[in-house]
């Protein structure tokens, strides 16, 4: 199993190390996932997300290549813009969900750890027809996130850059605690914050300086469990759960991420789905009966199994038992009564509006 | 190190049993709550339900997973800790105290001989650390 540069730090801090996509990472610290979750909603949290991968795209055909392999119109992106996007197979199902950064001399893609090898092989295959160089820079690029309403104030203490002027989904190069890094005003928690891309040799120093700087603001180191409950409340999909190679983005309600006039791979299949309407849709639900929905539990409608839960948990922010899952489109309206089959027993639930928690972003 | 309290009996499924005459109080141990992580949901039986040793009497769910609760002895449920259903986090905060789960009649005190004492259980926890 792979270890990040912060492995020893996590162990010293009492992190409970688990296997995640081949990486040994903390699922929680002794504070516990619920406390960590609330810290991010109310103050700030620090995440080691070095397991995520980064690819660089350079060369004269960079833009044309990206217009072919992902769904966002990158020709409308200004230098330093960052955008959520998708890589799709020809049949419209999902290779991965990614972030695209337009940098002065290159493009950068941030990809999921579990999909890194697959993504690189898939992109390489398509890159062959273009004058581009595609490089996996994951090993030398360390990714760390600070998220929460106090993230800006904490980072501001360690930099001369004017962070108030940095809008959501843009990036900048700056020194933080004397360490030069690329920062995206991005994240996957539903809160404002930054994701740092820094030289791997500087990771431990940056982590410690940030924790120190945020101590009095309630900044906590957070593990994978809090990261999952935070993204879940904001209804951000997680690959392998809400999206995968058997689901398409329209079913997953990710149509907003797609620029349809871009000639991306998978567009024909998706347009067909769009015209015919998807057979099933991702819905949010809240338990009516006592019970806790978990991933994989069947969803029944009128007594018949009709779908399944993709993520279920007790939402720490709402203090309610909620979940995400797929049901046939005809039964996907808010207010529809469904049943979650909890260990063999049907429990009443009702379809509710998504997201469970409205993301808060920085406007500048 | 997980806390272990003297004078209680312990099962290999990490329940503790406190004996008071013909009655027992049952909960899960500090080791168990720590392994579960944050507890968010519980299902417990109604008074009057009867269980044999080894039967599932309820479910405890944490942020991590759902785990069955096994009755360490045979008996009938006398009382359920209703307050715990609304405050499952007590299982993490006070596993041996406020987070007791059920009180049962002790139908066969011989079954206690199958359980571990505090020393035995501490060693059992250490084996799994």
CSV table of C-alpha atoms in Angstrom, one decimal:
chain,number,residue,atom,x,y,z
A,1,UNK,CA,0.0,0.0,0.0
A,2,UNK,CA,1.2,3.5,-0.8
A,3,UNK,CA,1.8,6.1,2.0
A,4,UNK,CA,1.7,9.9,1.6
A,5,UNK,CA,4.5,12.1,3.0
A,6,UNK,CA,2.2,12.8,5.9
A,7,UNK,CA,1.8,9.2,7.0
A,8,UNK,CA,4.0,9.5,10.1
A,9,UNK,CA,2.3,12.8,11.0
A,10,UNK,CA,-1.1,11.2,10.8
A,11,UNK,CA,0.0,8.3,13.0
A,12,UNK,CA,1.5,10.7,15.5
A,13,UNK,CA,-1.8,12.6,15.5
A,14,UNK,CA,-3.7,9.4,16.3
A,15,UNK,CA,-5.2,9.1,12.8
A,16,UNK,CA,-6.9,5.8,12.2
A,17,UNK,CA,-5.3,4.5,9.0
A,18,UNK,CA,-7.3,2.6,6.4
A,19,UNK,CA,-6.9,1.5,2.8
A,20,UNK,CA,-8.4,4.0,0.3
A,21,UNK,CA,-7.8,3.3,-3.4
A,22,UNK,CA,-4.5,1.7,-2.5
A,23,UNK,CA,-3.4,4.5,-0.1
A,24,UNK,CA,-3.0,4.3,3.6
A,25,UNK,CA,-4.9,7.4,4.8
A,26,UNK,CA,-6.6,8.5,8.0
A,27,UNK,CA,-10.3,7.8,8.1
A,28,UNK,CA,-10.5,9.9,11.2
A,29,UNK,CA,-8.5,11.4,14.0
A,30,UNK,CA,-9.3,10.9,17.7
A,31,UNK,CA,-11.7,13.9,17.5
A,32,UNK,CA,-14.0,11.6,15.5
A,33,UNK,CA,-15.7,12.2,12.2
A,34,UNK,CA,-18.7,14.1,13.5
A,35,UNK,CA,-16.6,16.7,15.2
A,36,UNK,CA,-14.4,17.0,12.2
A,37,UNK,CA,-17.5,17.5,10.0
A,38,UNK,CA,-18.8,20.3,12.1
A,39,UNK,CA,-15.4,21.9,12.2
A,40,UNK,CA,-15.5,22.3,8.4
A,41,UNK,CA,-19.0,23.7,8.4
A,42,UNK,CA,-18.4,26.1,11.3
A,43,UNK,CA,-14.6,26.8,11.2
A,44,UNK,CA,-12.2,25.0,9.0
A,45,UNK,CA,-10.7,21.5,8.3
A,46,UNK,CA,-7.4,20.4,6.8
A,47,UNK,CA,-7.3,17.3,4.5
A,48,UNK,CA,-4.5,15.3,3.2
A,49,UNK,CA,-5.7,14.4,-0.3
A,50,UNK,CA,-2.4,13.5,-1.9
A,51,UNK,CA,-3.9,10.3,-3.1
A,52,UNK,CA,-5.6,12.3,-5.8
A,53,UNK,CA,-3.8,12.4,-9.2
A,54,UNK,CA,-2.7,15.3,-11.3
A,55,UNK,CA,-1.9,15.2,-15.1
A,56,UNK,CA,-0.4,18.0,-17.1
A,57,UNK,CA,-1.3,18.7,-20.7
A,58,UNK,CA,1.1,20.8,-22.8
A,59,UNK,CA,1.5,21.5,-26.5
A,60,UNK,CA,-0.1,23.4,-29.3
A,61,UNK,CA,-3.1,21.0,-29.5
A,62,UNK,CA,-3.9,21.1,-25.7
A,63,UNK,CA,-7.2,23.0,-26.1
A,64,UNK,CA,-8.4,20.9,-29.0
A,65,UNK,CA,-7.5,17.7,-27.2
A,66,UNK,CA,-9.4,18.7,-24.1
A,67,UNK,CA,-12.4,19.7,-26.2
A,68,UNK,CA,-12.4,16.1,-27.4
A,69,UNK,CA,-12.0,14.2,-24.1
A,70,UNK,CA,-14.0,16.1,-21.5
A,71,UNK,CA,-17.4,17.9,-21.4
A,72,UNK,CA,-16.5,21.5,-20.5
A,73,UNK,CA,-16.0,24.2,-23.1
A,74,UNK,CA,-12.4,24.9,-22.2
A,75,UNK,CA,-12.2,27.6,-25.0
A,76,UNK,CA,-14.2,29.8,-22.7
A,77,UNK,CA,-11.8,29.4,-19.7
A,78,UNK,CA,-9.5,32.2,-18.8
A,79,UNK,CA,-6.0,31.6,-17.6
A,80,UNK,CA,-6.3,30.6,-13.8
A,81,UNK,CA,-9.9,29.3,-14.2
A,82,UNK,CA,-10.7,26.0,-12.7
A,83,UNK,CA,-13.8,23.9,-13.7
A,84,UNK,CA,-15.5,20.7,-12.7
A,85,UNK,CA,-15.8,18.3,-15.7
A,86,UNK,CA,-16.3,14.8,-16.7
A,87,UNK,CA,-14.5,12.2,-18.9
A,88,UNK,CA,-17.0,10.0,-20.7
A,89,UNK,CA,-16.9,6.8,-22.6
A,90,UNK,CA,-18.4,6.7,-26.1
A,91,UNK,CA,-21.6,5.2,-24.6
A,92,UNK,CA,-21.9,8.3,-22.3
A,93,UNK,CA,-21.0,6.5,-19.1
A,94,UNK,CA,-18.4,8.0,-16.8
A,95,UNK,CA,-14.7,7.4,-16.9
A,96,UNK,CA,-14.1,9.9,-14.1
A,97,UNK,CA,-15.1,13.3,-12.7
A,98,UNK,CA,-12.2,15.8,-12.7
A,99,UNK,CA,-11.2,19.4,-12.2
A,100,UNK,CA,-9.6,21.2,-15.1
A,101,UNK,CA,-7.2,24.1,-14.5
A,102,UNK,CA,-6.1,26.5,-17.2
A,103,UNK,CA,-2.6,27.7,-16.3
A,104,UNK,CA,-0.4,30.1,-18.2
A,105,UNK,CA,1.7,27.5,-19.9
A,106,UNK,CA,-0.3,24.3,-19.6
A,107,UNK,CA,-3.5,22.6,-18.5
A,108,UNK,CA,-3.8,20.6,-15.3
A,109,UNK,CA,-6.3,17.9,-14.6
A,110,UNK,CA,-7.0,16.7,-11.0
A,111,UNK,CA,-8.4,13.1,-11.1
A,112,UNK,CA,-9.6,10.6,-8.6
A,113,UNK,CA,-7.0,8.3,-7.0
A,114,UNK,CA,-8.9,5.1,-7.8
A,115,UNK,CA,-9.2,6.1,-11.4
A,116,UNK,CA,-5.7,7.4,-12.0
A,117,UNK,CA,-4.2,4.6,-14.0
A,118,UNK,CA,-7.4,4.0,-16.0
A,119,UNK,CA,-7.7,7.8,-16.7
A,120,UNK,CA,-4.1,8.1,-17.8
A,121,UNK,CA,-4.4,5.1,-20.2
A,122,UNK,CA,-7.7,6.4,-21.6
A,123,UNK,CA,-6.3,9.9,-22.1
A,124,UNK,CA,-3.1,8.6,-23.6
A,125,UNK,CA,-5.0,6.6,-26.1
A,126,UNK,CA,-6.9,9.7,-27.3
A,127,UNK,CA,-3.8,12.0,-27.1
A,128,UNK,CA,-2.1,10.0,-29.8
A,129,UNK,CA,-4.0,11.9,-32.5
A,130,UNK,CA,-2.9,15.4,-31.1
A,131,UNK,CA,0.3,17.3,-30.8
A,132,UNK,CA,0.2,17.3,-27.0
A,133,UNK,CA,2.3,15.8,-24.2
A,134,UNK,CA,0.4,14.3,-21.4
A,135,UNK,CA,2.3,13.8,-18.1
A,136,UNK,CA,1.3,12.2,-14.8
A,137,UNK,CA,2.8,14.6,-12.2
A,138,UNK,CA,1.1,13.0,-9.2
A,139,UNK,CA,4.2,11.8,-7.5
A,140,UNK,CA,5.9,15.2,-7.3
A,141,UNK,CA,2.6,17.1,-6.7
A,142,UNK,CA,1.2,17.1,-3.2
A,143,UNK,CA,-2.5,17.9,-2.8
A,144,UNK,CA,-3.9,19.2,0.4
A,145,UNK,CA,-7.2,21.0,1.1
A,146,UNK,CA,-8.2,23.6,3.7
A,147,UNK,CA,-12.0,24.0,3.8
A,148,UNK,CA,-14.5,26.0,5.8
A,149,UNK,CA,-15.7,29.5,6.5
A,150,UNK,CA,-12.4,30.4,8.3
A,151,UNK,CA,-10.1,28.9,5.6
A,152,UNK,CA,-9.5,32.2,4.0
A,153,UNK,CA,-8.6,34.0,7.2
A,154,UNK,CA,-6.2,31.2,8.3
A,155,UNK,CA,-4.4,31.1,4.9
A,156,UNK,CA,-4.3,34.9,4.8
A,157,UNK,CA,-2.1,34.9,7.9
A,158,UNK,CA,0.5,33.0,6.0
A,159,UNK,CA,0.6,34.9,2.7
A,160,UNK,CA,0.9,38.3,1.1
A,161,UNK,CA,-1.6,37.5,-1.7
A,162,UNK,CA,-4.9,39.3,-1.3
A,163,UNK,CA,-7.2,36.3,-0.9
A,164,UNK,CA,-10.4,38.4,-0.7
A,165,UNK,CA,-9.9,39.0,-4.4
A,166,UNK,CA,-9.7,35.3,-5.3
A,167,UNK,CA,-13.0,34.0,-6.6
A,168,UNK,CA,-14.4,30.5,-6.4
A,169,UNK,CA,-13.1,28.2,-9.1
A,170,UNK,CA,-10.1,30.3,-9.9
A,171,UNK,CA,-6.5,29.5,-9.1
A,172,UNK,CA,-3.4,31.5,-8.2
A,173,UNK,CA,0.3,30.9,-7.6
A,174,UNK,CA,1.4,32.3,-4.2
A,175,UNK,CA,3.7,31.7,-1.2
A,176,UNK,CA,2.0,30.2,1.9
A,177,UNK,CA,4.3,30.2,4.9
A,178,UNK,CA,7.2,30.8,2.5
A,179,UNK,CA,6.3,27.8,0.4
A,180,UNK,CA,5.5,28.5,-3.2
A,181,UNK,CA,2.4,26.6,-4.4
A,182,UNK,CA,-0.6,26.6,-6.8
A,183,UNK,CA,-3.9,27.1,-5.0
A,184,UNK,CA,-7.3,26.6,-6.4
A,185,UNK,CA,-10.3,28.2,-4.7
A,186,UNK,CA,-12.0,24.9,-5.0
A,187,UNK,CA,-12.9,21.9,-2.9
A,188,UNK,CA,-15.3,19.1,-2.4
A,189,UNK,CA,-17.0,19.8,0.9
A,190,UNK,CA,-19.6,22.4,0.1
A,191,UNK,CA,-17.6,25.1,1.8
A,192,UNK,CA,-15.3,27.9,0.7
A,193,UNK,CA,-11.6,27.0,0.8
A,194,UNK,CA,-8.5,26.1,-1.1
A,195,UNK,CA,-6.9,23.1,-2.6
A,196,UNK,CA,-3.1,23.3,-2.7
A,197,UNK,CA,-0.8,21.8,-5.2
A,198,UNK,CA,2.6,21.9,-3.7
A,199,UNK,CA,6.0,20.3,-4.1
A,200,UNK,CA,5.8,16.9,-2.3
A,201,UNK,CA,9.0,17.8,-0.3
A,202,UNK,CA,7.1,20.7,1.3
A,203,UNK,CA,4.0,18.8,2.4
A,204,UNK,CA,4.9,18.2,6.0
A,205,UNK,CA,6.0,21.8,6.6
A,206,UNK,CA,2.9,23.2,4.9
A,207,UNK,CA,0.6,20.9,6.9
A,208,UNK,CA,2.2,21.9,10.2
A,209,UNK,CA,2.2,25.6,9.5
A,210,UNK,CA,-1.5,25.6,8.5
A,211,UNK,CA,-2.5,23.6,11.6
A,212,UNK,CA,-0.5,26.0,13.8
A,213,UNK,CA,-2.0,29.1,12.1
A,214,UNK,CA,-5.5,27.8,12.5
A,215,UNK,CA,-5.3,26.5,16.0
A,216,UNK,CA,-7.2,29.4,17.6
A,217,UNK,CA,-9.9,29.3,14.9
A,218,UNK,CA,-10.9,25.7,15.5
A,219,UNK,CA,-9.1,24.3,12.5
A,220,UNK,CA,-9.0,20.5,12.7
A,221,UNK,CA,-7.3,17.8,10.7
A,222,UNK,CA,-10.0,15.8,9.1
A,223,UNK,CA,-10.1,12.3,7.8
A,224,UNK,CA,-11.8,10.5,4.9
A,225,UNK,CA,-15.1,9.9,6.8
A,226,UNK,CA,-15.7,13.6,7.3
A,227,UNK,CA,-14.7,14.3,3.7
A,228,UNK,CA,-17.4,11.8,2.6
A,229,UNK,CA,-20.1,13.1,4.8
A,230,UNK,CA,-19.3,16.7,3.7
A,231,UNK,CA,-19.5,16.0,0.0
A,232,UNK,CA,-22.6,13.9,0.6
A,233,UNK,CA,-24.5,16.7,2.2
A,234,UNK,CA,-23.7,19.0,-0.7
A,235,UNK,CA,-24.7,16.1,-3.0
A,236,UNK,CA,-21.4,16.1,-4.8
A,237,UNK,CA,-21.1,12.7,-6.6
A,238,UNK,CA,-18.4,10.3,-5.6
A,239,UNK,CA,-17.0,8.0,-8.3
A,240,UNK,CA,-17.8,4.4,-7.5
A,241,UNK,CA,-21.0,5.4,-5.7
A,242,UNK,CA,-23.2,8.0,-7.6
A,243,UNK,CA,-21.3,7.7,-10.8
A,244,UNK,CA,-19.3,4.9,-12.5
A,245,UNK,CA,-18.8,3.2,-15.8
A,246,UNK,CA,-22.4,2.0,-15.7
A,247,UNK,CA,-24.1,5.4,-15.1
A,248,UNK,CA,-24.4,8.4,-17.3
A,249,UNK,CA,-24.2,12.1,-16.1
A,250,UNK,CA,-27.8,12.8,-16.9
A,251,UNK,CA,-29.0,10.1,-14.6
A,252,UNK,CA,-26.6,11.5,-12.0
A,253,UNK,CA,-28.1,15.0,-12.5
A,254,UNK,CA,-24.7,16.3,-13.8
A,255,UNK,CA,-26.2,17.8,-17.0
A,256,UNK,CA,-25.2,21.3,-15.7
A,257,UNK,CA,-21.5,20.4,-16.1
A,258,UNK,CA,-21.9,19.7,-19.8
A,259,UNK,CA,-21.4,22.1,-22.6
A,260,UNK,CA,-23.4,20.4,-25.3
A,261,UNK,CA,-21.9,22.2,-28.3
A,262,UNK,CA,-18.4,20.8,-27.4
A,263,UNK,CA,-17.6,17.7,-29.6
A,264,UNK,CA,-16.7,15.5,-26.6
A,265,UNK,CA,-16.5,11.7,-26.6
A,266,UNK,CA,-19.8,10.3,-25.5
A,267,UNK,CA,-21.9,13.3,-26.7
A,268,UNK,CA,-23.9,11.3,-29.3
A,269,UNK,CA,-25.0,8.7,-26.8
A,270,UNK,CA,-25.8,11.3,-24.2
A,271,UNK,CA,-27.8,13.4,-26.6
A,272,UNK,CA,-29.9,10.4,-27.3
A,273,UNK,CA,-30.4,9.9,-23.6
A,274,UNK,CA,-31.3,13.6,-23.3
A,275,UNK,CA,-33.9,13.4,-26.0
A,276,UNK,CA,-35.4,10.1,-24.8
A,277,UNK,CA,-35.0,11.1,-21.1
A,278,UNK,CA,-33.0,9.0,-18.7
A,279,UNK,CA,-34.7,5.8,-17.5
A,280,UNK,CA,-33.7,6.4,-13.9
A,281,UNK,CA,-32.6,9.4,-11.9
A,282,UNK,CA,-30.5,10.1,-8.8
A,283,UNK,CA,-32.7,11.3,-6.0
A,284,UNK,CA,-32.3,12.5,-2.4
A,285,UNK,CA,-34.4,11.0,0.3
A,286,UNK,CA,-35.1,11.4,4.0
A,287,UNK,CA,-36.1,8.5,6.3
A,288,UNK,CA,-39.6,8.7,7.7
A,289,UNK,CA,-39.5,5.5,9.7
A,290,UNK,CA,-36.6,5.0,12.1
A,291,UNK,CA,-33.8,3.4,10.2
A,292,UNK,CA,-30.5,4.2,8.6
A,293,UNK,CA,-30.0,3.7,4.8
A,294,UNK,CA,-26.6,2.5,3.7
A,295,UNK,CA,-25.0,2.1,0.3
A,296,UNK,CA,-26.4,-0.9,-1.7
A,297,UNK,CA,-29.7,-1.2,0.2
A,298,UNK,CA,-32.6,-1.8,-2.2
A,299,UNK,CA,-35.2,0.9,-2.8
A,300,UNK,CA,-38.8,-0.3,-3.2
A,301,UNK,CA,-41.7,1.5,-4.8
A,302,UNK,CA,-45.2,0.1,-4.3
A,303,UNK,CA,-43.7,-3.0,-2.8
A,304,UNK,CA,-41.4,-3.8,-5.7
A,305,UNK,CA,-37.6,-3.3,-5.7
A,306,UNK,CA,-37.0,-0.4,-8.1
A,307,UNK,CA,-33.6,1.0,-7.3
A,308,UNK,CA,-30.8,1.2,-4.8
A,309,UNK,CA,-29.1,3.5,-2.3
A,310,UNK,CA,-25.7,4.9,-3.5
A,311,UNK,CA,-24.8,6.7,-0.2
A,312,UNK,CA,-26.7,6.9,3.1
A,313,UNK,CA,-25.9,8.2,6.4
A,314,UNK,CA,-27.0,10.5,9.3
A,315,UNK,CA,-26.3,14.0,8.1
A,316,UNK,CA,-24.4,15.7,10.8
A,317,UNK,CA,-25.4,19.2,9.8
A,318,UNK,CA,-29.2,18.4,9.4
A,319,UNK,CA,-29.2,15.8,12.2
A,320,UNK,CA,-31.4,13.7,9.9
A,321,UNK,CA,-31.1,10.2,8.3
A,322,UNK,CA,-30.9,10.9,4.6
A,323,UNK,CA,-29.5,9.2,1.4
A,324,UNK,CA,-28.9,9.3,-2.3
A,325,UNK,CA,-30.1,6.6,-4.7
A,326,UNK,CA,-31.4,5.7,-8.1
A,327,UNK,CA,-35.1,5.2,-8.9
A,328,UNK,CA,-37.1,5.0,-12.1
A,329,UNK,CA,-37.7,8.5,-13.5
A,330,UNK,CA,-41.5,8.1,-13.2
A,331,UNK,CA,-41.0,7.9,-9.4
A,332,UNK,CA,-38.4,10.6,-8.9
A,333,UNK,CA,-40.5,13.6,-7.9
A,334,UNK,CA,-40.0,15.3,-4.6
A,335,UNK,CA,-42.6,14.1,-2.2
A,336,UNK,CA,-42.8,10.6,-3.6
A,337,UNK,CA,-43.0,7.9,-0.9
A,338,UNK,CA,-40.4,5.1,-1.2
A,339,UNK,CA,-39.2,2.3,1.0
A,340,UNK,CA,-35.6,1.5,1.9
A,341,UNK,CA,-35.0,-2.2,2.5
A,342,UNK,CA,-32.9,-2.0,5.7
A,343,UNK,CA,-31.5,-5.5,6.4
A,344,UNK,CA,-34.6,-7.1,4.9
A,345,UNK,CA,-37.2,-4.8,6.5
A,346,UNK,CA,-38.9,-2.1,4.4
A,347,UNK,CA,-38.6,1.3,6.1
A,348,UNK,CA,-40.6,4.4,4.8
A,349,UNK,CA,-38.7,7.3,3.3
A,350,UNK,CA,-39.7,10.3,1.1
A,351,UNK,CA,-37.9,11.9,-1.8
A,352,UNK,CA,-36.7,15.4,-0.9
A,353,UNK,CA,-34.9,18.2,-2.6
A,354,UNK,CA,-31.2,18.0,-3.2
A,355,UNK,CA,-28.8,19.2,-2.1
A,356,UNK,CA,-29.3,18.5,1.6
A,357,UNK,CA,-26.8,21.3,2.3
A,358,UNK,CA,-26.5,24.3,-0.1
A,359,UNK,CA,-22.8,24.8,-0.9
A,360,UNK,CA,-21.3,28.1,0.1
A,361,UNK,CA,-18.8,29.7,-2.3
A,362,UNK,CA,-16.5,32.7,-2.2
A,363,UNK,CA,-17.7,35.6,-4.4
A,364,UNK,CA,-15.0,38.1,-5.4
B,1,UNK,CA,-5.9,1.7,25.7
B,2,UNK,CA,-9.6,0.8,26.0
B,3,UNK,CA,-11.1,1.1,29.4
B,4,UNK,CA,-12.1,-2.2,31.2
B,5,UNK,CA,-14.1,-2.1,34.4
B,6,UNK,CA,-13.6,-4.6,37.2
B,7,UNK,CA,-16.6,-6.6,38.4
B,8,UNK,CA,-18.3,-6.9,35.1
B,9,UNK,CA,-18.6,-10.0,32.8
B,10,UNK,CA,-17.5,-9.6,29.1
B,11,UNK,CA,-18.4,-11.5,25.9
B,12,UNK,CA,-16.3,-12.1,22.9
B,13,UNK,CA,-18.7,-9.9,21.0
B,14,UNK,CA,-17.6,-6.9,23.2
B,15,UNK,CA,-20.7,-6.7,25.4
B,16,UNK,CA,-20.5,-6.1,29.1
B,17,UNK,CA,-22.8,-7.7,31.6
B,18,UNK,CA,-23.4,-6.3,35.1
B,19,UNK,CA,-25.1,-8.8,37.5
B,20,UNK,CA,-27.5,-7.7,40.1
B,21,UNK,CA,-29.1,-10.7,41.7
B,22,UNK,CA,-31.4,-12.3,39.1
B,23,UNK,CA,-31.1,-9.3,36.8
B,24,UNK,CA,-28.4,-8.3,34.4
B,25,UNK,CA,-27.7,-4.9,32.7
B,26,UNK,CA,-26.0,-5.1,29.2
B,27,UNK,CA,-24.1,-2.7,27.1
B,28,UNK,CA,-21.1,-2.5,24.8
B,29,UNK,CA,-17.6,-1.9,25.9
B,30,UNK,CA,-15.2,1.0,25.5
B,31,UNK,CA,-13.2,-1.1,23.1
B,32,UNK,CA,-16.3,-1.7,21.0
B,33,UNK,CA,-17.4,1.9,20.8
B,34,UNK,CA,-13.9,3.0,19.9
B,35,UNK,CA,-13.7,0.4,17.1
B,36,UNK,CA,-17.2,1.4,15.8
B,37,UNK,CA,-16.3,5.2,15.7
B,38,UNK,CA,-19.2,7.7,16.1
B,39,UNK,CA,-22.4,5.8,16.9
B,40,UNK,CA,-25.4,7.4,15.2
B,41,UNK,CA,-28.3,4.9,15.4
B,42,UNK,CA,-29.6,2.1,17.6
B,43,UNK,CA,-32.3,-0.5,17.5
B,44,UNK,CA,-33.2,-2.1,20.9
B,45,UNK,CA,-35.9,-4.7,21.8
B,46,UNK,CA,-39.1,-4.0,23.7
B,47,UNK,CA,-39.6,-5.1,27.2
B,48,UNK,CA,-40.9,-8.7,27.3
B,49,UNK,CA,-38.7,-9.9,24.4
B,50,UNK,CA,-36.9,-13.1,25.2
B,51,UNK,CA,-33.4,-14.1,24.0
B,52,UNK,CA,-31.1,-17.0,24.3
B,53,UNK,CA,-27.4,-16.5,24.8
B,54,UNK,CA,-26.0,-15.6,21.3
B,55,UNK,CA,-29.2,-14.3,19.9
B,56,UNK,CA,-29.2,-10.9,18.2
B,57,UNK,CA,-31.1,-8.5,20.4
B,58,UNK,CA,-30.5,-5.2,18.5
B,59,UNK,CA,-28.3,-3.2,16.1
B,60,UNK,CA,-25.8,-0.5,16.6
B,61,UNK,CA,-24.9,1.7,13.7
B,62,UNK,CA,-21.9,4.0,13.5
B,63,UNK,CA,-20.7,6.3,10.7
B,64,UNK,CA,-18.7,3.3,9.6
B,65,UNK,CA,-21.0,0.3,9.7
B,66,UNK,CA,-24.0,-1.6,11.2
B,67,UNK,CA,-23.2,-4.2,13.8
B,68,UNK,CA,-25.5,-6.7,15.5
B,69,UNK,CA,-25.8,-6.8,19.2
B,70,UNK,CA,-25.6,-10.3,20.7
B,71,UNK,CA,-27.2,-11.3,23.9
B,72,UNK,CA,-24.5,-12.6,26.2
B,73,UNK,CA,-27.0,-14.6,28.4
B,74,UNK,CA,-30.5,-16.0,28.1
B,75,UNK,CA,-33.4,-14.1,29.6
B,76,UNK,CA,-36.3,-11.7,29.1
B,77,UNK,CA,-36.0,-8.0,28.6
B,78,UNK,CA,-37.2,-6.1,31.6
B,79,UNK,CA,-36.3,-2.6,30.5
B,80,UNK,CA,-34.8,-0.8,27.5
B,81,UNK,CA,-32.8,2.4,27.7
B,82,UNK,CA,-35.2,4.6,25.7
B,83,UNK,CA,-33.1,7.7,26.3
B,84,UNK,CA,-30.3,6.1,24.4
B,85,UNK,CA,-32.3,5.8,21.2
B,86,UNK,CA,-32.5,9.6,21.0
B,87,UNK,CA,-28.9,10.1,22.1
B,88,UNK,CA,-26.9,7.3,20.5
B,89,UNK,CA,-23.7,9.3,20.9
B,90,UNK,CA,-23.8,8.4,24.6
B,91,UNK,CA,-22.4,5.0,23.5
B,92,UNK,CA,-19.2,6.8,22.6
B,93,UNK,CA,-19.2,9.1,25.6
B,94,UNK,CA,-20.1,6.8,28.4
B,95,UNK,CA,-20.3,3.1,27.2
B,96,UNK,CA,-20.3,1.6,30.7
B,97,UNK,CA,-22.7,4.1,32.3
B,98,UNK,CA,-25.4,6.2,30.6
B,99,UNK,CA,-25.2,4.0,27.5
B,100,UNK,CA,-26.5,0.8,29.1
B,101,UNK,CA,-28.8,-0.8,26.6
B,102,UNK,CA,-31.1,-3.4,28.2
B,103,UNK,CA,-31.9,-4.9,31.5
B,104,UNK,CA,-32.7,-8.6,31.4
B,105,UNK,CA,-33.7,-11.4,33.7
B,106,UNK,CA,-30.9,-13.9,34.2
B,107,UNK,CA,-32.5,-17.3,33.5
B,108,UNK,CA,-29.3,-19.4,33.8
B,109,UNK,CA,-26.5,-18.0,35.9
B,110,UNK,CA,-24.4,-20.9,34.7
B,111,UNK,CA,-24.0,-19.0,31.4
B,112,UNK,CA,-21.9,-16.4,33.2
B,113,UNK,CA,-19.2,-19.0,33.4
B,114,UNK,CA,-18.8,-18.7,29.6
B,115,UNK,CA,-18.0,-15.0,29.8
B,116,UNK,CA,-14.7,-13.3,30.6
B,117,UNK,CA,-13.7,-11.3,33.7
B,118,UNK,CA,-12.1,-7.9,33.4
B,119,UNK,CA,-8.6,-9.4,33.3
B,120,UNK,CA,-9.5,-11.9,30.6
B,121,UNK,CA,-11.2,-9.3,28.6
B,122,UNK,CA,-8.4,-6.8,28.8
B,123,UNK,CA,-6.1,-9.4,27.4
B,124,UNK,CA,-8.6,-10.2,24.7
B,125,UNK,CA,-8.7,-6.5,23.7
B,126,UNK,CA,-4.9,-6.3,23.7
B,127,UNK,CA,-4.7,-9.3,21.3
B,128,UNK,CA,-6.7,-7.4,18.8
B,129,UNK,CA,-4.9,-4.0,19.1
